[in-house]
Amino acid sequence: KNWKVRVVGLKLLPSCLSQMQHTTKQLSELLSRLLPLLLEGPLMEPRKEVQDAARETLEVIGKLVRNSEVSRLSTDIVQAVADPANQKYTQDALAKLGSTTFMNYIDAASLALLVPIMTRGLKEREQKSRKWSAQILGAIVTLVKDIAYLKPYLPTLLPLLKECAVDPTYQIQREAAKAFGMLTQELPTWSRTQLQPWLCEGIVSPELGVALGCAHS
């Protein structure tokens, strides 16, 4: 049956990922494509066997994490990523990450686990989740071991961060502005083409909230 084929394919992934732990560039490229597929497909499957196989893959990614701060929270992060319908898991993971001081390089596996949590948090209506997510993103940008690791995730993160930049809540605006500043520092060419034109256009917007948010950023 089709689900059995998917389970077999998923069970092959952990060994493949483990063998790639020393080829960081290739691992980063694979994870940036793999995580969205897991989140949109196997983890949403009604078959428990498929879900369990996908969760095993997430747990292996958690074991590949080299950043000590993320590693300490990997169980909470994997639990939140694996169960997107449970808002409490996401909020708990965000709260712990939001109170963490990141001191070490962010490797490809750490980033792959953090991005789904940040993405989900930026989409939440709840203010703390949005603030924490923008804050975490701003905190890790300068610590990403190779900034190229971050680039595949920007098309997903940027629209959500733009919404935070014009959010009526000052704390959310502030953290989004900080994240924009860090992104501009690390990716100046990308910022000139993807971010700054939007900010310049927003500053002259007739909508006061948009104009103030863009000016703040």
Short mmCIF file of C-alpha atoms in Angstrom, two decimals:
data_model
loop_
_atom_site.label_atom_id
_atom_site.label_comp_id
_atom_site.label_asym_id
_atom_site.label_seq_id
_atom_site.Cartn_x
_atom_site.Cartn_y
_atom_site.Cartn_z
CA LYS A 1 0.00 0.00 0.00
CA ASN A 2 1.05 3.60 -0.56
CA TRP A 3 1.42 4.40 3.15
CA LYS A 4 3.78 1.45 3.59
CA VAL A 5 6.01 2.80 0.83
CA ARG A 6 6.08 6.16 2.59
CA VAL A 7 7.03 4.53 5.89
CA VAL A 8 9.91 2.66 4.24
CA GLY A 9 11.13 5.89 2.61
CA LEU A 10 10.93 7.78 5.90
CA LYS A 11 12.81 5.04 7.75
CA LEU A 12 15.70 5.44 5.30
CA LEU A 13 16.08 9.13 6.10
CA PRO A 14 17.67 8.91 9.58
CA SER A 15 20.69 6.92 8.38
CA CYS A 16 21.10 9.24 5.37
CA LEU A 17 20.98 12.32 7.61
CA SER A 18 23.48 10.85 10.06
CA GLN A 19 25.93 10.20 7.23
CA MET A 20 25.62 13.83 6.09
CA GLN A 21 26.45 15.42 9.44
CA HIS A 22 29.98 16.29 8.27
CA THR A 23 28.89 17.72 4.91
CA THR A 24 27.25 20.80 6.40
CA LYS A 25 26.42 22.67 3.20
CA GLN A 26 24.63 19.67 1.68
CA LEU A 27 22.90 18.94 5.00
CA SER A 28 21.64 22.52 5.20
CA GLU A 29 20.24 22.39 1.66
CA LEU A 30 18.54 19.06 2.34
CA LEU A 31 17.00 20.13 5.65
CA SER A 32 15.60 23.37 4.22
CA ARG A 33 13.65 21.24 1.71
CA LEU A 34 12.93 18.25 3.93
CA LEU A 35 11.35 19.96 6.94
CA PRO A 36 8.53 21.68 5.00
CA LEU A 37 7.74 18.38 3.28
CA LEU A 38 7.57 16.55 6.62
CA LEU A 39 5.37 19.24 8.15
CA GLU A 40 2.96 19.39 5.24
CA GLY A 41 2.86 15.67 4.52
CA PRO A 42 3.83 12.75 6.80
CA LEU A 43 3.23 14.55 10.11
CA MET A 44 -0.31 15.35 8.95
CA GLU A 45 -1.00 11.80 7.79
CA PRO A 46 -3.89 9.95 9.47
CA ARG A 47 -1.82 6.75 9.60
CA LYS A 48 0.02 6.51 12.91
CA GLU A 49 2.80 4.48 11.29
CA VAL A 50 3.61 7.35 8.90
CA GLN A 51 3.48 9.93 11.70
CA ASP A 52 5.79 7.84 13.90
CA ALA A 53 8.33 7.42 11.09
CA ALA A 54 8.29 11.18 10.45
CA ARG A 55 8.74 11.88 14.17
CA GLU A 56 11.76 9.55 14.22
CA THR A 57 13.31 11.66 11.46
CA LEU A 58 12.73 14.82 13.51
CA GLU A 59 14.36 13.19 16.53
CA VAL A 60 17.43 12.34 14.44
CA ILE A 61 17.63 15.95 13.28
CA GLY A 62 17.44 16.93 16.96
CA LYS A 63 20.45 14.70 17.69
CA LEU A 64 22.41 16.36 14.87
CA VAL A 65 22.10 19.76 16.58
CA ARG A 66 25.51 21.17 17.53
CA ASN A 67 24.37 24.41 19.16
CA SER A 68 24.37 23.83 22.93
CA GLU A 69 21.47 26.21 23.65
CA VAL A 70 19.22 24.56 21.07
CA SER A 71 20.42 21.08 22.05
CA ARG A 72 19.25 21.62 25.65
CA LEU A 73 15.77 22.40 24.35
CA SER A 74 15.71 19.93 21.46
CA THR A 75 13.11 17.65 23.11
CA ASP A 76 10.69 20.56 23.56
CA ILE A 77 11.38 21.88 20.05
CA VAL A 78 10.94 18.49 18.36
CA GLN A 79 7.71 17.93 20.30
CA ALA A 80 6.37 21.31 19.13
CA VAL A 81 7.44 20.78 15.51
CA ALA A 82 5.99 17.26 15.45
CA ASP A 83 2.60 18.34 16.79
CA PRO A 84 1.70 21.63 15.06
CA ALA A 85 -1.92 21.39 16.16
CA ASN A 86 -0.93 21.67 19.82
CA GLN A 87 -0.53 25.41 20.40
CA LYS A 88 0.72 24.90 23.96
CA TYR A 89 3.80 22.96 22.76
CA THR A 90 4.69 25.81 20.41
CA GLN A 91 4.15 28.50 23.04
CA ASP A 92 6.18 26.59 25.65
CA ALA A 93 9.07 26.11 23.22
CA LEU A 94 8.94 29.79 22.20
CA ALA A 95 8.90 30.91 25.84
CA LYS A 96 12.02 28.86 26.61
CA LEU A 97 13.79 30.00 23.44
CA GLY A 98 12.77 33.60 24.08
CA SER A 99 14.44 33.53 27.50
CA THR A 100 17.61 31.91 26.11
CA THR A 101 20.79 33.89 25.51
CA PHE A 102 22.33 32.45 22.34
CA MET A 103 26.13 32.41 22.56
CA ASN A 104 27.20 29.72 20.08
CA TYR A 105 27.04 29.26 16.34
CA ILE A 106 23.71 28.13 14.90
CA ASP A 107 24.31 25.05 12.74
CA ALA A 108 22.14 23.73 9.92
CA ALA A 109 20.20 21.26 12.09
CA SER A 110 19.50 23.89 14.77
CA LEU A 111 18.20 26.32 12.16
CA ALA A 112 16.04 23.66 10.53
CA LEU A 113 14.26 23.02 13.84
CA LEU A 114 14.00 26.67 14.85
CA VAL A 115 12.46 27.97 11.61
CA PRO A 116 9.17 26.00 11.86
CA ILE A 117 8.74 27.19 15.46
CA MET A 118 9.45 30.81 14.53
CA THR A 119 7.20 30.61 11.48
CA ARG A 120 4.32 29.23 13.52
CA GLY A 121 4.87 31.83 16.23
CA LEU A 122 4.89 34.71 13.74
CA LYS A 123 1.51 33.53 12.46
CA GLU A 124 -0.07 33.38 15.91
CA ARG A 125 -2.59 35.99 17.03
CA GLU A 126 -1.20 35.78 20.54
CA GLN A 127 1.18 38.74 21.03
CA LYS A 128 3.85 37.01 23.10
CA SER A 129 4.35 34.30 20.48
CA ARG A 130 4.86 36.89 17.74
CA LYS A 131 7.24 38.94 19.88
CA TRP A 132 9.27 35.90 20.93
CA SER A 133 9.53 34.63 17.35
CA ALA A 134 10.79 37.95 15.99
CA GLN A 135 13.14 38.25 18.98
CA ILE A 136 14.58 34.74 18.42
CA LEU A 137 15.13 35.42 14.73
CA GLY A 138 16.94 38.67 15.49
CA ALA A 139 19.09 36.91 18.09
CA ILE A 140 20.27 34.06 15.87
CA VAL A 141 20.91 35.85 12.55
CA THR A 142 24.45 36.92 13.42
CA LEU A 143 25.21 33.49 14.90
CA VAL A 144 24.26 31.38 11.87
CA LYS A 145 27.48 29.56 11.06
CA ASP A 146 27.09 30.18 7.34
CA ILE A 147 24.56 32.86 6.39
CA ALA A 148 23.77 30.84 3.27
CA TYR A 149 21.98 28.39 5.60
CA LEU A 150 19.37 31.07 6.27
CA LYS A 151 18.63 32.12 2.69
CA PRO A 152 16.23 29.26 1.74
CA TYR A 153 14.00 30.18 4.69
CA LEU A 154 13.74 33.92 3.98
CA PRO A 155 10.89 33.74 1.43
CA THR A 156 8.74 32.21 4.20
CA LEU A 157 9.96 34.39 7.07
CA LEU A 158 10.05 37.80 5.38
CA PRO A 159 6.29 38.28 4.74
CA LEU A 160 5.54 37.29 8.34
CA LEU A 161 8.21 39.61 9.69
CA LYS A 162 6.80 42.44 7.60
CA GLU A 163 3.42 41.92 9.27
CA CYS A 164 5.10 42.14 12.67
CA ALA A 165 6.89 45.35 11.66
CA VAL A 166 3.54 47.10 11.20
CA ASP A 167 1.82 45.42 14.13
CA PRO A 168 0.06 47.94 16.43
CA THR A 169 1.83 46.42 19.45
CA TYR A 170 5.07 48.31 20.05
CA GLN A 171 6.99 45.32 21.49
CA ILE A 172 6.30 43.26 18.34
CA GLN A 173 7.29 46.18 16.11
CA ARG A 174 10.51 46.65 18.07
CA GLU A 175 11.60 43.02 17.78
CA ALA A 176 10.78 42.94 14.06
CA ALA A 177 12.84 46.12 13.56
CA LYS A 178 15.78 44.52 15.40
CA ALA A 179 15.50 41.40 13.22
CA PHE A 180 15.46 43.57 10.08
CA GLY A 181 18.59 45.34 11.34
CA MET A 182 20.42 42.06 11.87
CA LEU A 183 19.34 40.74 8.47
CA THR A 184 20.53 43.93 6.79
CA GLN A 185 23.87 43.67 8.57
CA GLU A 186 24.44 40.08 7.47
CA LEU A 187 22.75 40.19 4.06
CA PRO A 188 23.18 43.77 2.73
CA THR A 189 22.57 42.90 -0.93
CA TRP A 190 19.44 40.93 -0.11
CA SER A 191 18.23 43.79 2.09
CA ARG A 192 18.73 46.38 -0.67
CA THR A 193 16.62 44.38 -3.11
CA GLN A 194 14.05 42.63 -0.90
CA LEU A 195 13.59 44.68 2.26
CA GLN A 196 14.55 48.32 1.86
CA PRO A 197 12.26 49.05 -1.12
CA TRP A 198 9.31 47.80 0.93
CA LEU A 199 10.33 49.95 3.91
CA CYS A 200 10.74 53.07 1.74
CA GLU A 201 7.32 52.51 0.19
CA GLY A 202 5.75 51.90 3.59
CA ILE A 203 7.12 55.09 5.14
CA VAL A 204 4.99 57.19 2.78
CA SER A 205 1.91 54.99 3.22
CA PRO A 206 -1.34 56.84 4.02
CA GLU A 207 -1.95 54.24 6.71
CA LEU A 208 -0.41 55.68 9.86
CA GLY A 209 0.34 52.29 11.44
CA VAL A 210 2.21 51.08 8.35
CA ALA A 211 4.15 54.34 8.02
CA LEU A 212 5.18 54.33 11.69
CA GLY A 213 6.15 50.64 11.62
CA CYS A 214 8.29 51.05 8.51
CA ALA A 215 9.90 54.21 9.90
CA HIS A 216 10.68 52.35 13.12
CA SER A 217 12.37 49.56 11.14
#
